[in-house]
Coordinates of N, CA and C in Angstrom, one line a residue:
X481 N -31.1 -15.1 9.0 CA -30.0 -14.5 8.3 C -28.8 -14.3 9.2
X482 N -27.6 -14.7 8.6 CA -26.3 -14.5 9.5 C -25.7 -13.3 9.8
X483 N -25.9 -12.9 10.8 CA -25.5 -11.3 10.8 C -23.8 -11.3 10.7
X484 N -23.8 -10.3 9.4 CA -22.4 -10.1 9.0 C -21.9 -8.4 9.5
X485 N -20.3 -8.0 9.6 CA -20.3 -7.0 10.2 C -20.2 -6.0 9.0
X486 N -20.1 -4.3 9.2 CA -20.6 -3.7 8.0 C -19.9 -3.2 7.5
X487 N -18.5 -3.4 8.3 CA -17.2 -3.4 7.8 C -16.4 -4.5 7.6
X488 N -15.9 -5.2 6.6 CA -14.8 -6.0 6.8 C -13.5 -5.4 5.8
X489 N -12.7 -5.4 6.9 CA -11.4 -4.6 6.2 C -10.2 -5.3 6.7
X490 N -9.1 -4.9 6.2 CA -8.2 -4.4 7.1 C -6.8 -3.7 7.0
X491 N -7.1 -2.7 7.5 CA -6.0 -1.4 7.7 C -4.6 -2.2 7.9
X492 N -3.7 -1.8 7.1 CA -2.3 -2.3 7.4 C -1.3 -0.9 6.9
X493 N -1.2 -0.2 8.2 CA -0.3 0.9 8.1 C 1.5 0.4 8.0
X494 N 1.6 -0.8 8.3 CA 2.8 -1.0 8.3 C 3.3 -2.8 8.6
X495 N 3.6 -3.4 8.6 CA 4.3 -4.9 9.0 C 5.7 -5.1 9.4
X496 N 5.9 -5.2 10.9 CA 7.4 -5.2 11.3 C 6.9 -6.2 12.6
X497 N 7.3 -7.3 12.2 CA 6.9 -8.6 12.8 C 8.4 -8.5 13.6
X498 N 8.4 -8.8 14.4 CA 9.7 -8.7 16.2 C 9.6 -7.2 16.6
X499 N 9.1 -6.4 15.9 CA 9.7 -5.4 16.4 C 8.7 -4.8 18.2
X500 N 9.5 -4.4 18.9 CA 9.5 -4.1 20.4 C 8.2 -3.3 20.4
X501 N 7.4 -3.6 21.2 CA 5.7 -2.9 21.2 C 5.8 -2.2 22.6
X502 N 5.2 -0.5 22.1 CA 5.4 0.3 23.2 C 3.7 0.3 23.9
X503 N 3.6 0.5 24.6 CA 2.5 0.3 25.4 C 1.2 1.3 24.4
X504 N -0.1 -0.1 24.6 CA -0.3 0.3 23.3 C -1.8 1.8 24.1
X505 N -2.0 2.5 23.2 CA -3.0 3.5 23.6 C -4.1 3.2 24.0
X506 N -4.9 3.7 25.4 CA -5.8 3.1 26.2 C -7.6 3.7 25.1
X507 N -6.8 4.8 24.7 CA -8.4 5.4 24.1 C -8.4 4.7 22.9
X508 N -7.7 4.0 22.0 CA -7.3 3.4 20.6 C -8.1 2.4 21.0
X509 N -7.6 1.5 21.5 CA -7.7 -0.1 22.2 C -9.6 0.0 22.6
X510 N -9.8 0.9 23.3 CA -11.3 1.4 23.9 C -12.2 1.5 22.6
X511 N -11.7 2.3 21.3 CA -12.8 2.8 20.7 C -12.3 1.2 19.6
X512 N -11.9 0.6 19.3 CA -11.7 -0.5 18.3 C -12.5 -1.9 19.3
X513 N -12.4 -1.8 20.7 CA -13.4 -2.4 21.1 C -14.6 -2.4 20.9
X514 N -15.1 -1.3 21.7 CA -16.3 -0.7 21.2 C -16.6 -1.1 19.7
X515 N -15.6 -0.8 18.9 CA -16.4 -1.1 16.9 C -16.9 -2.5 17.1
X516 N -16.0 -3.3 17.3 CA -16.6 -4.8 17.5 C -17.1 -5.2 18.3
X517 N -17.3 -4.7 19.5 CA -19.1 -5.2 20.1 C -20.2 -5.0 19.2
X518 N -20.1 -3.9 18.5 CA -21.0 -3.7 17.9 C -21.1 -4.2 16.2
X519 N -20.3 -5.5 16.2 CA -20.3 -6.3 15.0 C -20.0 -4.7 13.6
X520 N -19.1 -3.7 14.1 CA -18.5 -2.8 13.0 C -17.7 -3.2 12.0
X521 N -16.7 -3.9 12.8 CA -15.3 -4.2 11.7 C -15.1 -5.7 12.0
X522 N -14.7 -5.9 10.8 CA -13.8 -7.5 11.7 C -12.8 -7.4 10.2
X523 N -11.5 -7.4 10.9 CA -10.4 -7.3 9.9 C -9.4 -7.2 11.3
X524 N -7.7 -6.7 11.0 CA -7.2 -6.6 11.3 C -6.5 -4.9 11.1
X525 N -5.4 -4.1 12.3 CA -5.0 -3.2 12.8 C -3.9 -3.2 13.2
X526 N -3.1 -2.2 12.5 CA -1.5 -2.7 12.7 C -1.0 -1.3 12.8
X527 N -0.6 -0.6 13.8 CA -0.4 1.0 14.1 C 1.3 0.9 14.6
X528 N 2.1 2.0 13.9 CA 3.2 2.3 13.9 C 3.8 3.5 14.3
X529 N 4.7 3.5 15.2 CA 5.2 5.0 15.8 C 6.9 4.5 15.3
X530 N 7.0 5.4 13.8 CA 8.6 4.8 13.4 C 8.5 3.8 13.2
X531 N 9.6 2.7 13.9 CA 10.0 1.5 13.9 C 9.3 0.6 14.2
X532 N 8.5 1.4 15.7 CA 7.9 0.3 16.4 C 6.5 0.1 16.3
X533 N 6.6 -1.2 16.3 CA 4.8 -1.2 16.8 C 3.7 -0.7 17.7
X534 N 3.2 0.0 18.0 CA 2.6 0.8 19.2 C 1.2 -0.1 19.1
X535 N 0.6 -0.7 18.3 CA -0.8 -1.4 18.2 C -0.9 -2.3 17.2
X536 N -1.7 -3.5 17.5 CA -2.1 -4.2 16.5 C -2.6 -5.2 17.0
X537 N -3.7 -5.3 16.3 CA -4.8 -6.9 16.7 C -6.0 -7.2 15.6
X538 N -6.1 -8.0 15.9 CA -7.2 -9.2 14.8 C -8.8 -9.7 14.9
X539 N -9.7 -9.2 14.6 CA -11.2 -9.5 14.8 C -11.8 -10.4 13.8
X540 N -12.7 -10.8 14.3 CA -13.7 -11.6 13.3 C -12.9 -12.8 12.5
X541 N -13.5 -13.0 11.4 CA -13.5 -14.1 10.3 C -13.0 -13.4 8.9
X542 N -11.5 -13.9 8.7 CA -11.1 -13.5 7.4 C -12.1 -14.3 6.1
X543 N -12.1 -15.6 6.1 CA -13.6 -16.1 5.5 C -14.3 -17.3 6.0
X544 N -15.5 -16.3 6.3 CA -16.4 -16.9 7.3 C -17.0 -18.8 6.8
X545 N -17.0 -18.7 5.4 CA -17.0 -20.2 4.7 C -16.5 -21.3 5.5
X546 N -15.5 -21.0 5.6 CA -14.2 -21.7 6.0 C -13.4 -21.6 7.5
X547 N -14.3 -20.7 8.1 CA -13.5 -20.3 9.4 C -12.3 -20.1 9.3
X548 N -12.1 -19.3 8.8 CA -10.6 -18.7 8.7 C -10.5 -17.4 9.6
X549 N -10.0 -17.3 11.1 CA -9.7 -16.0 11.6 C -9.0 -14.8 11.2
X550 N -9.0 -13.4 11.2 CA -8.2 -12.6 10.7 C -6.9 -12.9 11.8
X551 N -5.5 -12.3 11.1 CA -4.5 -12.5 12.4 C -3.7 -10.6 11.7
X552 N -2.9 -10.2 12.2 CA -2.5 -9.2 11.4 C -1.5 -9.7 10.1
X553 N -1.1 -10.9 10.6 CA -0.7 -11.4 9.0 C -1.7 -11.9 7.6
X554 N -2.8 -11.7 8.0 CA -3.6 -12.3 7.2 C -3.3 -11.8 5.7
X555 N -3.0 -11.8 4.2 CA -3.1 -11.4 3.3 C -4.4 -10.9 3.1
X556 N -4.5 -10.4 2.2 CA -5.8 -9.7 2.1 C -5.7 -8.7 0.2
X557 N -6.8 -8.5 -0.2 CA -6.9 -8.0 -1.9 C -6.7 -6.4 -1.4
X558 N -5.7 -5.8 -1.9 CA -5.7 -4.2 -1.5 C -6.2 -3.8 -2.1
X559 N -6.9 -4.0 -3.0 CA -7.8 -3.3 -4.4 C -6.9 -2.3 -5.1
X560 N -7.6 -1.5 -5.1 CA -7.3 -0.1 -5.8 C -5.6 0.4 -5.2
X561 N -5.4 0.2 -4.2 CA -4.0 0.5 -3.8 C -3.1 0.5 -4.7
X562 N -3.5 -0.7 -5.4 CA -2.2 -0.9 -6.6 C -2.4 0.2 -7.3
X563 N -3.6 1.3 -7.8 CA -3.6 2.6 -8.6 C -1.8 2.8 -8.0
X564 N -1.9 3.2 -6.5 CA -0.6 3.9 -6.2 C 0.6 3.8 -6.5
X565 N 0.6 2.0 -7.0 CA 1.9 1.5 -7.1 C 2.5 1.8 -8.9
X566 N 0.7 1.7 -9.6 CA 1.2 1.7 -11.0 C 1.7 3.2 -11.4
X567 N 0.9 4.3 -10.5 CA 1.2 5.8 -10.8 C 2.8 5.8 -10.5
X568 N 2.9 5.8 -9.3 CA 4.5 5.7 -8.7 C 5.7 4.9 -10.1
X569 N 4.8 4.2 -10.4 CA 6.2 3.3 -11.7 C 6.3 4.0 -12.8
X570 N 5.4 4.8 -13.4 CA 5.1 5.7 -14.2 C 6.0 6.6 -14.2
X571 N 5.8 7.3 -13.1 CA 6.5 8.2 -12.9 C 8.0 8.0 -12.8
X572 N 8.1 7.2 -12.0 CA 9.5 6.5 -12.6 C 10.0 6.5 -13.7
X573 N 9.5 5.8 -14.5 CA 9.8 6.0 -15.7 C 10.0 6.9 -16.3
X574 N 8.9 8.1 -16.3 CA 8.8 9.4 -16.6 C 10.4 10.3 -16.6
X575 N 11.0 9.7 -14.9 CA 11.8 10.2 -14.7 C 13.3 9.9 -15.3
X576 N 13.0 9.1 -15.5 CA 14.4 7.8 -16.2 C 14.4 8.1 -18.1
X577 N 13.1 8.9 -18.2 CA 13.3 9.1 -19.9 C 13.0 8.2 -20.5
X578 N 12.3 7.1 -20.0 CA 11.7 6.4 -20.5 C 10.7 6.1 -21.5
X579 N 9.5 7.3 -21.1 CA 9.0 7.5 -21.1 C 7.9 8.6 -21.1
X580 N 7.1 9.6 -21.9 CA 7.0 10.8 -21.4 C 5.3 10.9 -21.1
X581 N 4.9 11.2 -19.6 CA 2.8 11.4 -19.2 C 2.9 11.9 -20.4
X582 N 3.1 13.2 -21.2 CA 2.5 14.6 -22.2 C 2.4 13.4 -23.4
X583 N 2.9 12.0 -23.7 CA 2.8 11.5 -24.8 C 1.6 10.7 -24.9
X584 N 1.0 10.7 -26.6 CA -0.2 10.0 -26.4 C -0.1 8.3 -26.1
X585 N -1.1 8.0 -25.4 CA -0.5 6.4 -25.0 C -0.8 5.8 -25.8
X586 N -1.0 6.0 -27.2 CA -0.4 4.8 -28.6 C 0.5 4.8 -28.5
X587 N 1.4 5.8 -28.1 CA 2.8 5.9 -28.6 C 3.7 4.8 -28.2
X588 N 3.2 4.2 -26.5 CA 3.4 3.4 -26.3 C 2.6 1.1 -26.4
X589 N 0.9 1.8 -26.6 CA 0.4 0.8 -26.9 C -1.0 0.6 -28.0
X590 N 0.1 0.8 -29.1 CA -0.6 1.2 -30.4 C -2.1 0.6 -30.7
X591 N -2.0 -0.2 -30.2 CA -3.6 -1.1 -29.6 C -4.9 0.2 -29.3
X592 N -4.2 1.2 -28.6 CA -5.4 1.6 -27.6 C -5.8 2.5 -28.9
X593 N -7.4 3.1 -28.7 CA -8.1 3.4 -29.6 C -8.3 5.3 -29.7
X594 N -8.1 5.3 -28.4 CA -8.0 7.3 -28.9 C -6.9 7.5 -29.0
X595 N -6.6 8.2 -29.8 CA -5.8 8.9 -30.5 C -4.9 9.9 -29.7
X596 N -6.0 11.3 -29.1 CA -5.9 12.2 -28.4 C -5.3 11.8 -27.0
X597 N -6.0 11.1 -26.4 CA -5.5 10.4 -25.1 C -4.2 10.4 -24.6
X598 N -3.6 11.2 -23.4 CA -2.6 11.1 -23.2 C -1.9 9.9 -21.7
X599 N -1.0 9.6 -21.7 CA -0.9 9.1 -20.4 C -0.8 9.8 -19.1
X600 N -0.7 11.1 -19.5 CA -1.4 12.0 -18.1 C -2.9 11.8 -18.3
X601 N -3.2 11.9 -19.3 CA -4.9 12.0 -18.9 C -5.6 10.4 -18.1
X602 N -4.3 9.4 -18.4 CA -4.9 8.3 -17.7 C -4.6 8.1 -16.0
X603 N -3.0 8.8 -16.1 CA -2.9 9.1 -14.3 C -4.0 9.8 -13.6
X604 N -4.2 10.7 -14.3 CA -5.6 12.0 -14.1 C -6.8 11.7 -13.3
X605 N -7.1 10.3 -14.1 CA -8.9 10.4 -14.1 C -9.2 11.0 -14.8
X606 N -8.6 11.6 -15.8 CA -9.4 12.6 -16.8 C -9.4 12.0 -18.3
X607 N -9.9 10.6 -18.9 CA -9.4 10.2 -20.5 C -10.8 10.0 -20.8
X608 N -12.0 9.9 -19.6 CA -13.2 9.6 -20.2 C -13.4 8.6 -21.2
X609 N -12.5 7.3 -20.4 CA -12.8 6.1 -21.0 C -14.3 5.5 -20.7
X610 N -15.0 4.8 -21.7 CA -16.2 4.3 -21.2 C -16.0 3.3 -19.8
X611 N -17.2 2.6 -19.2 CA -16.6 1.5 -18.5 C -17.1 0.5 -18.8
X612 N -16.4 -0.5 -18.6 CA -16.5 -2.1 -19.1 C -17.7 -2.6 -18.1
X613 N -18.8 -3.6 -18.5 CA -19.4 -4.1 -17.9 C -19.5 -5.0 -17.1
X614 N -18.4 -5.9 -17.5 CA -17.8 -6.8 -17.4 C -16.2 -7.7 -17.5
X615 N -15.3 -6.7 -16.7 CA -14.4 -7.0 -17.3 C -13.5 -8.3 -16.8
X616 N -14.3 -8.8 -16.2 CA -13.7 -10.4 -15.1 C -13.1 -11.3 -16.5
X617 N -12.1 -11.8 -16.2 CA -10.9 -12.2 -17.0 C -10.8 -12.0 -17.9
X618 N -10.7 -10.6 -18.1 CA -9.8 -9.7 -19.6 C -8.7 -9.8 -19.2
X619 N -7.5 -9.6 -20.1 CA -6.0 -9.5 -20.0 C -6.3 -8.1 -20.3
X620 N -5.5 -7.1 -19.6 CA -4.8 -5.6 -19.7 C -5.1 -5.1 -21.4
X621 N -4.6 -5.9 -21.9 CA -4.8 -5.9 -24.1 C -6.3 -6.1 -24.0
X622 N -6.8 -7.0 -23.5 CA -8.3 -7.3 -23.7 C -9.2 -6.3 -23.8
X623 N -9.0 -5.2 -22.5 CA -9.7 -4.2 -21.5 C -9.2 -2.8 -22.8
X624 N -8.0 -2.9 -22.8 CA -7.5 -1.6 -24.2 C -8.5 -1.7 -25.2
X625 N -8.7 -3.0 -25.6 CA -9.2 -3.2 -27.4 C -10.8 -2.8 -27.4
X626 N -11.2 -3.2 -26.2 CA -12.6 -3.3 -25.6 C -13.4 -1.6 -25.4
X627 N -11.8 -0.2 -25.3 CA -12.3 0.5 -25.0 C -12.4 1.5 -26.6
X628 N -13.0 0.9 -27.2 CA -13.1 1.3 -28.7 C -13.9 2.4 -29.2
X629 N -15.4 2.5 -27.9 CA -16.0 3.1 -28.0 C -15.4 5.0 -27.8
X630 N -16.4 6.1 -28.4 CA -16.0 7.4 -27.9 C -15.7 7.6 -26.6
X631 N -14.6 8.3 -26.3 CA -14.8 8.7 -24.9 C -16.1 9.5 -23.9
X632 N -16.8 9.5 -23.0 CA -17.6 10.1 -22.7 C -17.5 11.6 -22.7
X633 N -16.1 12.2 -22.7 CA -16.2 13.7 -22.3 C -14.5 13.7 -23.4
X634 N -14.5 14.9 -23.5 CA -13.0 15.4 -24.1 C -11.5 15.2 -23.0
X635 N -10.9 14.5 -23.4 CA -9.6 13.9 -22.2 C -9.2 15.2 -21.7
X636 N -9.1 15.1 -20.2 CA -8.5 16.4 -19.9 C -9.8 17.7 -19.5
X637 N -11.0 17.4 -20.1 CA -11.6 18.4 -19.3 C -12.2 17.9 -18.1
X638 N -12.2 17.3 -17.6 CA -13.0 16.7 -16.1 C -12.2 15.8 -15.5
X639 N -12.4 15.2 -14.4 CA -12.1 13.9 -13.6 C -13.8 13.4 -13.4
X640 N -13.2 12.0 -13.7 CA -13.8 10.5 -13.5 C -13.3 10.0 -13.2
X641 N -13.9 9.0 -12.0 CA -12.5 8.1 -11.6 C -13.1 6.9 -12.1
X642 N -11.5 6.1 -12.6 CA -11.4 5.1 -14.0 C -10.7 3.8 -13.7
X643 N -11.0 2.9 -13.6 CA -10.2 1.5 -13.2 C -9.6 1.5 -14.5
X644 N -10.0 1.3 -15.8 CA -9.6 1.0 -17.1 C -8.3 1.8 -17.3
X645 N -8.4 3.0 -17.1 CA -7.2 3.9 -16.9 C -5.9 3.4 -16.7
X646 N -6.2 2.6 -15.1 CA -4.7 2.4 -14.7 C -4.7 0.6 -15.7
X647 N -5.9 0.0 -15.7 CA -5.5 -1.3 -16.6 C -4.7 -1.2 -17.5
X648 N -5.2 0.5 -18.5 CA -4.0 0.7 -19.5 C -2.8 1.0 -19.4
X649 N -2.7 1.7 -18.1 CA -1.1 2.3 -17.6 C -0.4 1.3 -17.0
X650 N -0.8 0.2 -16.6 CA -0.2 -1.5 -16.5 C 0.2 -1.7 -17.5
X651 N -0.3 -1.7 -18.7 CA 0.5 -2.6 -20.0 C 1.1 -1.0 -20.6
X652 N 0.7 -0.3 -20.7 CA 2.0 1.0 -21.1 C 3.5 0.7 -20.1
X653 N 3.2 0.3 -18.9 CA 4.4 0.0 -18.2 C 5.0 -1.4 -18.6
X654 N 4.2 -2.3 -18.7 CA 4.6 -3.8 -19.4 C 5.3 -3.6 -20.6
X655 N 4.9 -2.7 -21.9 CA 5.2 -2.7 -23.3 C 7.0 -1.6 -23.0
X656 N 6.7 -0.9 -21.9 CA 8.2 0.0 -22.2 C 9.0 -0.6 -21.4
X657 N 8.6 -1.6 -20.3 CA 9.5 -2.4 -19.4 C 9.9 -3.5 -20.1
X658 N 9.3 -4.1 -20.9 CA 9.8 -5.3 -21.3 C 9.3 -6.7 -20.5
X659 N 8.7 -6.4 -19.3 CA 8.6 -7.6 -18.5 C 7.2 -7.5 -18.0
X660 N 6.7 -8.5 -17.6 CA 5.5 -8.5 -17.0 C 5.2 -7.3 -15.5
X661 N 4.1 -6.9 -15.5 CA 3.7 -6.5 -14.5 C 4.3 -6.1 -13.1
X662 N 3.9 -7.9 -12.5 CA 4.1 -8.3 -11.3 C 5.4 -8.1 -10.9
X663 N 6.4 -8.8 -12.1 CA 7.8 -9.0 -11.9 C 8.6 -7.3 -11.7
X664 N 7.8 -6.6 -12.3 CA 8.2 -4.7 -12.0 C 7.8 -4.8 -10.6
X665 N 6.7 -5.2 -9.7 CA 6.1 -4.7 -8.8 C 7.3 -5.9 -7.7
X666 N 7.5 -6.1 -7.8 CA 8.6 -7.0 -7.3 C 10.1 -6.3 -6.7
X667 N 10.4 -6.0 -8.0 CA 11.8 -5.7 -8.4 C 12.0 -4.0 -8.3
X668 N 10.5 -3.2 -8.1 CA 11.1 -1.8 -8.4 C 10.2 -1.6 -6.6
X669 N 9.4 -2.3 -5.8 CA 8.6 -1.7 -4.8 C 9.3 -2.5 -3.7
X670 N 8.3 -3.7 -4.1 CA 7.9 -4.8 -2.8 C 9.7 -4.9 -2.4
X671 N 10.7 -5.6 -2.8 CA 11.8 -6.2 -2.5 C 12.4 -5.2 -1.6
X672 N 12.6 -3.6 -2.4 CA 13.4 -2.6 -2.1 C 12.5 -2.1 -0.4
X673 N 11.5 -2.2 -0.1 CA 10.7 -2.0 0.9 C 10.4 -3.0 2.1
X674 N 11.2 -4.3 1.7 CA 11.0 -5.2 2.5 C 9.5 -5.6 2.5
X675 N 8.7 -5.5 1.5 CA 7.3 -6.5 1.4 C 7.3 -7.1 0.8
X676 N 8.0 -8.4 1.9 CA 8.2 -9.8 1.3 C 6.8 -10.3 1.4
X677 N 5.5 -10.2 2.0 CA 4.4 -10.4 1.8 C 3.4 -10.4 1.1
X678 N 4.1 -9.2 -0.1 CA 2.9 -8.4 -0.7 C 2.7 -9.5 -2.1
X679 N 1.7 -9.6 -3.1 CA 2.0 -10.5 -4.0 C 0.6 -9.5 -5.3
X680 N 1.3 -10.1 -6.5 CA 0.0 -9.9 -7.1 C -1.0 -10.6 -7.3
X681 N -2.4 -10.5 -7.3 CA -3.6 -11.2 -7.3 C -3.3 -12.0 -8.4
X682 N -4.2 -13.2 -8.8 CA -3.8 -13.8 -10.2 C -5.6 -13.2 -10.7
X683 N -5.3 -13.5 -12.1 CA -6.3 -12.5 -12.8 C -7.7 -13.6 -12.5
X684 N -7.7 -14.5 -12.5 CA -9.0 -15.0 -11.9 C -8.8 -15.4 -10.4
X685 N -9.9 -15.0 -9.6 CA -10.0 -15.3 -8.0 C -10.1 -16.7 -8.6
X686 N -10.9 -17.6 -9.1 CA -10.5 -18.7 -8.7 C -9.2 -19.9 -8.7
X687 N -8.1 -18.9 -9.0 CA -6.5 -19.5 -9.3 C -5.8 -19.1 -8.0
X688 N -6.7 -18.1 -7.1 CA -5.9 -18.0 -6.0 C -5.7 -19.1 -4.9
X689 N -3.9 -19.0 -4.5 CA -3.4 -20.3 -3.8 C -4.2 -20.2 -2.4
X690 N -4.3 -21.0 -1.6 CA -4.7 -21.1 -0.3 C -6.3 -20.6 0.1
X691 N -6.8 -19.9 0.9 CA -7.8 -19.7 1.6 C -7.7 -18.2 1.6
X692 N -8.8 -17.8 0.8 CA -8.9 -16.0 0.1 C -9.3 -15.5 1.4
X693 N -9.5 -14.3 1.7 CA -9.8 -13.7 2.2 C -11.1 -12.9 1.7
X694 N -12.2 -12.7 1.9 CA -13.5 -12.1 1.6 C -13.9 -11.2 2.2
X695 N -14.9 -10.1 1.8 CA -15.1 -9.2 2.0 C -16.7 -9.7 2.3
X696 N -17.3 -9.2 3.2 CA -19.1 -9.0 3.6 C -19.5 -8.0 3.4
X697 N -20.8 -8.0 3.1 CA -21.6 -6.6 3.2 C -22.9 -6.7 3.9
X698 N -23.5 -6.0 4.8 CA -24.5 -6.1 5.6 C -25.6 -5.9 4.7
X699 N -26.7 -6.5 5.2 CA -28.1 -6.7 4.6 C -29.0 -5.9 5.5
X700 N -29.9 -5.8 5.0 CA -31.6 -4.7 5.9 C -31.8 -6.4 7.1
X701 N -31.4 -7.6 6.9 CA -31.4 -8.0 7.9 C -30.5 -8.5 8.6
X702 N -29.5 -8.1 8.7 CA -28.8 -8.5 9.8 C -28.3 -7.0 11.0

């Protein structure tokens, strides 16, 4: 069996490629060594003081298939991160009158199936949508229509945490924006922030350009 490490990640606090590197920290450098002798991590580490770069370096195999090394440029799936980007637009909007959380989110995508359901209760964690079994290449409408079933709990009395949630708060932002997605995450984040890097996933991994980046998980043998 190929011993894989038990981490593969990679932390990206920040991206400022020229910028002047202050001498980087002797105990940082020591204990991220240390992780990778011991086959911990293999990803990439990019540490910022302000402007500057204070640390950054690269371990292991971005995908080990293909021998692809991590570098700190490497792209990589942020997963769930995007939660942050879709809440943040929301709220935007919220603020622009766009749009109001307290409104039920038919109001905005008459598709979806409770009634009660608010789009705070989808920011929340709290709408007690069921969860999909399978939801590998649904479109955002797919994943809505799909959630037809009762909710598990009354919206609003608990937190669960919900992928489907923010799937819906994507096309509630799609249906009041007018434009796709991506082209919001573009035009209201990435551009304004200088993350000329950042991109959206395409809805099937197998449509992705170039050489993906993969994740490992350690086994009882390795």
């Amino acid at each position: 069996m190929t011993t894989v490490p038990r981490l593969t990640a990679l932390l990206v606090l920040v991206a400022a490629c020229g910028a002047e590197q202050p001498a980087p920290n002797a105990e940082f450098k020591r204990f991220m060594a240390e992780v990778v002798a011991a086959h911990d991590f293999a990803g990439a580490v990019v540490v910022m003081r302000g402007d500057a770069v204070v640390y950054e370096g690269a371990w292991g195999l971005a995908n080990r298939e293909e021998g692809v090394a991590f570098t700190p440029d490497t792209p990589i799936d942020g997963g769930s991160l995007a939660k942050t980007f879709t809440a943040a637009g929301i709220w935007q909007l919220h603020a622009e009158g766009r749009l109001s959380v307290d409104a039920p989110v038919a109001t905005y995508v008459p598709e979806f199936p409770h009634r009660q359901t608010t789009v705070r209760h989808l920011l929340s964690h709290s709408a007690g949508l069921p969860d999909l079994d399978d939801p590998t290449g649904l479109t955002n409408l797919d994943i809505v229509v799909a959630l037809d079933s009762m909710p598990r709990f009354e919206p609003g009395s608990r937190f669960s945490y919900c992928n489907e949630c923010y799937d819906a708060l994507a096309l509630v932002t799609e249906r009041v924006i007018g434009q796709h997605w991506s082209e919001w995450l573009a035009e209201r984040f990435f551009a304004p922030n200088g993350l000329d890097a950042a991109f959206l996933r395409p809805a099937r991994l197998a449509d992705w350009s170039g050489t993906r980046t993969r994740s490992y998980r350690a086994t009882p043998d390795s």
